[in-house]
Amino acid sequence: AQKITQTQPGMFVQEKEAVTLDCTYDTSDPSYGLFWYKQPSSGEMIFLIYQGSYDQQNATEGRYSLNFQKARKSANLVISASQLGDSAMYFCAMRESGTGANNLFFGTGTRLTVIP
Amino acid sequence: DAGVTQSPTHLIKTRGQQVTLRCSPISGHKSVSWYQQVLGQGPQFIFQYYEKEERGRGNFPDRFSARQFPNYSSELNVNALLLGDSALYLCASSYRATGGETQYFGPGTRLLVL
């Protein structure tokens, strides 16, 4: 089974509007971390936000917030007040603590296009 | 502060050749991980090194190898290149090997195998 599932290959949003990018995960490890990265066409993966499995509150970083629903195993990224520079690929990723390593499992990504 | 750096930025090789990719982590970071990102897919984990020791290995053939140096920089080697090895190779660094450390990625090396 896929550890990270992103079901939206592409999303469009009007500039200044909010958008939600979906992510569901699958793990039996009680301790895990969820990450969102942005990948512009240049290729570099830019860290956006992190949510730990034991965190009580949803993570927020500026215009980014993570809607963490543990029972549903979902970790959706919400981008508020979209900007043209937000157009990029967005990847959800998970790290499982039980592996003893820090490797990330990535989804297939969502391409976000911000329309002026 | 400098981020993760990788060299070269682009590389073209032919089948059967060998390639070495290099990565320098963020200053103070002791863990380096390598990922392969094939076009249209998310990155896939290849290796993690911490304090010069291998801490994790993904599902890649033995043609892939890596090492970490005393200054925490790292090299990824791929032998007997196949067409399917064409990808963006990403290096990521973190301070520790575990514990929820955020990994910060470099710009990647784009490898094309002809």
CSV table of C-alpha atoms in Angstrom, one decimal:
chain,number,residue,atom,x,y,z
A,1,ALA,CA,0.0,0.0,0.0
A,2,GLN,CA,1.1,3.5,-0.7
A,3,LYS,CA,2.3,5.3,2.4
A,4,ILE,CA,1.4,8.7,1.0
A,5,THR,CA,-1.4,9.4,-1.3
A,6,GLN,CA,-2.0,12.7,-3.1
A,7,THR,CA,-5.1,12.4,-5.2
A,8,GLN,CA,-5.0,15.8,-7.0
A,9,PRO,CA,-2.6,15.7,-9.9
A,10,GLY,CA,-3.3,19.4,-10.6
A,11,MET,CA,-5.1,22.3,-8.9
A,12,PHE,CA,-6.0,25.8,-10.0
A,13,VAL,CA,-6.6,28.7,-7.6
A,14,GLN,CA,-7.3,32.4,-8.2
A,15,GLU,CA,-4.7,34.8,-6.9
A,16,LYS,CA,-5.5,35.9,-3.3
A,17,GLU,CA,-7.8,33.0,-2.7
A,18,ALA,CA,-7.2,30.0,-0.4
A,19,VAL,CA,-6.5,26.5,-1.6
A,20,THR,CA,-6.4,23.1,0.1
A,21,LEU,CA,-4.0,20.3,-1.2
A,22,ASP,CA,-5.0,16.9,0.0
A,23,CYS,CA,-2.8,14.2,1.5
A,24,THR,CA,-3.6,10.9,3.2
A,25,TYR,CA,-1.1,8.6,4.8
A,26,ASP,CA,-0.8,5.0,5.9
A,27,THR,CA,1.3,3.9,8.8
A,28,SER,CA,1.2,1.6,11.8
A,29,ASP,CA,4.0,3.4,13.5
A,30,PRO,CA,2.5,5.4,16.4
A,31,SER,CA,5.3,8.0,16.1
A,32,TYR,CA,5.6,9.7,12.7
A,33,GLY,CA,6.1,13.1,11.2
A,34,LEU,CA,4.4,14.7,8.2
A,35,PHE,CA,6.0,17.3,5.9
A,36,TRP,CA,5.0,19.4,3.0
A,37,TYR,CA,7.6,20.5,0.5
A,38,LYS,CA,7.3,22.9,-2.5
A,39,GLN,CA,9.2,22.1,-5.7
A,40,PRO,CA,9.5,24.9,-8.3
A,41,SER,CA,10.5,24.2,-11.8
A,42,SER,CA,14.1,24.7,-10.7
A,43,GLY,CA,13.9,21.4,-8.9
A,44,GLU,CA,14.9,22.3,-5.3
A,45,MET,CA,12.6,20.9,-2.6
A,46,ILE,CA,11.6,23.7,-0.3
A,47,PHE,CA,10.5,22.8,3.2
A,48,LEU,CA,7.1,24.4,4.1
A,49,ILE,CA,5.7,22.9,7.3
A,50,TYR,CA,5.9,20.0,9.7
A,51,GLN,CA,3.4,18.2,11.9
A,52,GLY,CA,4.3,15.5,14.5
A,53,SER,CA,1.9,12.7,15.2
A,54,TYR,CA,1.7,13.7,18.9
A,55,ASP,CA,1.2,17.4,18.2
A,56,GLN,CA,-2.1,18.5,19.7
A,57,GLN,CA,-2.5,21.6,17.5
A,58,ASN,CA,-2.4,22.0,13.7
A,59,ALA,CA,0.9,23.4,12.5
A,60,THR,CA,1.0,26.9,10.9
A,61,GLU,CA,3.8,28.7,9.2
A,62,GLY,CA,2.8,32.1,7.8
A,63,ARG,CA,0.4,31.5,5.0
A,64,TYR,CA,0.7,27.7,5.3
A,65,SER,CA,-1.3,25.6,7.7
A,66,LEU,CA,-1.7,21.9,8.0
A,67,ASN,CA,-5.1,20.5,8.6
A,68,PHE,CA,-4.1,17.3,10.6
A,69,GLN,CA,-6.9,14.8,11.1
A,70,LYS,CA,-5.3,11.8,12.8
A,71,ALA,CA,-8.3,9.5,12.8
A,72,ARG,CA,-8.8,10.0,9.1
A,73,LYS,CA,-5.0,9.8,8.5
A,74,SER,CA,-5.1,13.0,6.5
A,75,ALA,CA,-2.7,16.0,6.5
A,76,ASN,CA,-4.0,18.5,4.1
A,77,LEU,CA,-2.0,21.7,3.3
A,78,VAL,CA,-3.9,25.0,3.3
A,79,ILE,CA,-2.4,27.9,1.5
A,80,SER,CA,-4.1,31.2,2.2
A,81,ALA,CA,-4.0,34.4,0.1
A,82,SER,CA,-2.4,32.6,-2.9
A,83,GLN,CA,0.3,34.4,-4.8
A,84,LEU,CA,1.6,33.9,-8.3
A,85,GLY,CA,4.9,32.6,-6.8
A,86,ASP,CA,3.0,29.7,-5.2
A,87,SER,CA,2.7,28.0,-8.6
A,88,ALA,CA,4.8,24.9,-8.2
A,89,MET,CA,4.6,21.1,-7.4
A,90,TYR,CA,3.7,20.3,-3.8
A,91,PHE,CA,4.7,17.1,-2.1
A,92,CYS,CA,3.5,15.6,1.0
A,93,ALA,CA,5.9,13.3,2.9
A,94,MET,CA,6.1,11.1,5.9
A,95,ARG,CA,8.8,9.9,8.2
A,96,GLU,CA,8.3,6.9,10.4
A,97,SER,CA,10.3,6.8,13.7
A,98,GLY,CA,10.4,3.0,13.8
A,99,THR,CA,12.8,2.7,10.9
A,100,GLY,CA,15.7,4.2,12.9
A,101,ALA,CA,16.5,6.4,10.0
A,102,ASN,CA,15.2,9.7,8.8
A,103,ASN,CA,14.1,8.7,5.3
A,104,LEU,CA,11.0,10.3,3.9
A,105,PHE,CA,8.2,8.7,1.9
A,106,PHE,CA,6.8,11.1,-0.7
A,107,GLY,CA,3.5,11.2,-2.5
A,108,THR,CA,3.3,11.8,-6.3
A,109,GLY,CA,2.7,15.5,-5.8
A,110,THR,CA,0.1,18.1,-6.8
A,111,ARG,CA,0.8,20.8,-9.4
A,112,LEU,CA,-0.7,24.1,-8.2
A,113,THR,CA,-1.3,26.8,-10.7
A,114,VAL,CA,-2.2,30.3,-9.4
A,115,ILE,CA,-4.3,32.3,-11.9
A,116,PRO,CA,-3.9,36.1,-11.9
B,1,ASP,CA,24.2,30.7,5.7
B,2,ALA,CA,24.8,28.5,2.7
B,3,GLY,CA,22.2,25.8,2.1
B,4,VAL,CA,22.8,22.3,0.8
B,5,THR,CA,25.0,22.4,-2.3
B,6,GLN,CA,25.3,19.7,-5.0
B,7,SER,CA,27.5,19.2,-8.0
B,8,PRO,CA,27.4,19.0,-10.9
B,9,THR,CA,24.0,20.6,-11.7
B,10,HIS,CA,23.6,18.6,-14.9
B,11,LEU,CA,25.3,15.5,-16.3
B,12,ILE,CA,25.0,13.4,-19.4
B,13,LYS,CA,26.3,9.9,-19.5
B,14,THR,CA,25.9,6.8,-21.7
B,15,ARG,CA,24.7,3.4,-20.7
B,16,GLY,CA,27.3,1.4,-18.8
B,17,GLN,CA,29.2,4.3,-17.6
B,18,GLN,CA,29.8,5.3,-14.0
B,19,VAL,CA,28.8,8.6,-12.3
B,20,THR,CA,29.7,10.3,-9.0
B,21,LEU,CA,27.5,13.0,-7.6
B,22,ARG,CA,28.6,15.2,-4.7
B,23,CYS,CA,26.8,16.9,-1.9
B,24,SER,CA,27.8,19.4,0.9
B,25,PRO,CA,25.3,19.7,3.8
B,26,ILE,CA,24.3,22.8,5.6
B,27,SER,CA,27.0,23.8,8.1
B,28,GLY,CA,26.6,21.9,11.3
B,29,HIS,CA,24.4,19.2,9.8
B,30,LYS,CA,25.8,15.7,10.3
B,31,SER,CA,23.2,13.6,8.4
B,32,VAL,CA,23.0,13.4,4.6
B,33,SER,CA,20.3,11.6,2.6
B,34,TRP,CA,20.1,10.9,-1.1
B,35,TYR,CA,16.9,10.6,-3.1
B,36,GLN,CA,16.1,9.8,-6.7
B,37,GLN,CA,13.2,11.6,-8.4
B,38,VAL,CA,12.1,10.2,-11.8
B,39,LEU,CA,10.1,12.6,-14.0
B,40,GLY,CA,6.5,12.8,-12.8
B,41,GLN,CA,7.1,11.1,-9.5
B,42,GLY,CA,7.9,12.0,-5.9
B,43,PRO,CA,11.5,11.5,-4.6
B,44,GLN,CA,12.5,8.0,-3.6
B,45,PHE,CA,14.9,7.4,-0.7
B,46,ILE,CA,18.2,5.8,-1.7
B,47,PHE,CA,20.6,6.2,1.3
B,48,GLN,CA,21.1,8.0,4.6
B,49,TYR,CA,24.4,8.6,6.2
B,50,TYR,CA,25.1,9.9,9.7
B,51,GLU,CA,28.6,10.4,11.2
B,52,LYS,CA,30.0,8.5,8.2
B,53,GLU,CA,27.9,5.4,8.8
B,54,GLU,CA,25.1,4.2,6.7
B,55,ARG,CA,21.8,4.6,8.6
B,56,GLY,CA,19.3,3.6,6.0
B,57,ARG,CA,19.1,2.1,2.5
B,58,GLY,CA,16.2,2.2,0.2
B,59,ASN,CA,15.2,-0.4,-2.4
B,60,PHE,CA,17.9,0.3,-4.9
B,61,PRO,CA,20.3,-2.2,-6.6
B,62,ASP,CA,23.9,-2.6,-5.5
B,63,ARG,CA,25.0,-0.5,-8.4
B,64,PHE,CA,24.2,2.4,-6.1
B,65,SER,CA,26.6,3.2,-3.4
B,66,ALA,CA,27.5,6.2,-1.2
B,67,ARG,CA,29.8,7.4,1.4
B,68,GLN,CA,30.2,10.3,3.8
B,69,PHE,CA,33.4,12.1,4.6
B,70,PRO,CA,34.8,13.5,7.9
B,71,ASN,CA,33.5,17.0,6.9
B,72,TYR,CA,30.0,15.4,6.5
B,73,SER,CA,30.0,15.9,2.7
B,74,SER,CA,28.8,12.9,0.7
B,75,GLU,CA,29.2,11.2,-2.6
B,76,LEU,CA,26.7,9.0,-4.5
B,77,ASN,CA,28.1,6.6,-7.0
B,78,VAL,CA,26.1,4.8,-9.6
B,79,ASN,CA,27.8,2.1,-11.7
B,80,ALA,CA,26.8,0.4,-15.0
B,81,LEU,CA,24.3,3.2,-15.7
B,82,LEU,CA,20.9,2.2,-17.2
B,83,LEU,CA,18.5,4.4,-19.2
B,84,GLY,CA,16.2,4.2,-16.2
B,85,ASP,CA,18.7,5.9,-14.0
B,86,SER,CA,17.9,9.2,-15.7
B,87,ALA,CA,16.5,11.3,-12.9
B,88,LEU,CA,16.9,14.3,-10.6
B,89,TYR,CA,19.2,13.2,-7.7
B,90,LEU,CA,18.5,15.2,-4.6
B,91,CYS,CA,20.6,15.4,-1.5
B,92,ALA,CA,19.1,16.5,1.9
B,93,SER,CA,20.8,17.3,5.1
B,94,SER,CA,19.6,17.4,8.8
B,95,TYR,CA,21.4,17.9,12.1
B,96,ARG,CA,20.6,14.4,13.5
B,97,ALA,CA,19.7,11.1,11.9
B,98,THR,CA,16.4,10.7,13.6
B,99,GLY,CA,14.0,12.5,16.0
B,100,GLY,CA,11.9,14.3,13.5
B,101,GLU,CA,14.6,16.4,12.1
B,102,THR,CA,13.6,18.4,9.1
B,103,GLN,CA,15.5,17.6,6.0
B,104,TYR,CA,16.7,20.5,3.8
B,105,PHE,CA,17.2,19.7,0.2
B,106,GLY,CA,19.8,20.9,-2.3
B,107,PRO,CA,19.0,22.0,-5.9
B,108,GLY,CA,19.7,18.5,-7.2
B,109,THR,CA,21.7,17.0,-10.0
B,110,ARG,CA,19.9,16.2,-13.2
B,111,LEU,CA,21.3,13.0,-14.8
B,112,LEU,CA,20.5,12.0,-18.3
B,113,VAL,CA,21.6,8.6,-19.5
B,114,LEU,CA,21.7,8.1,-23.2
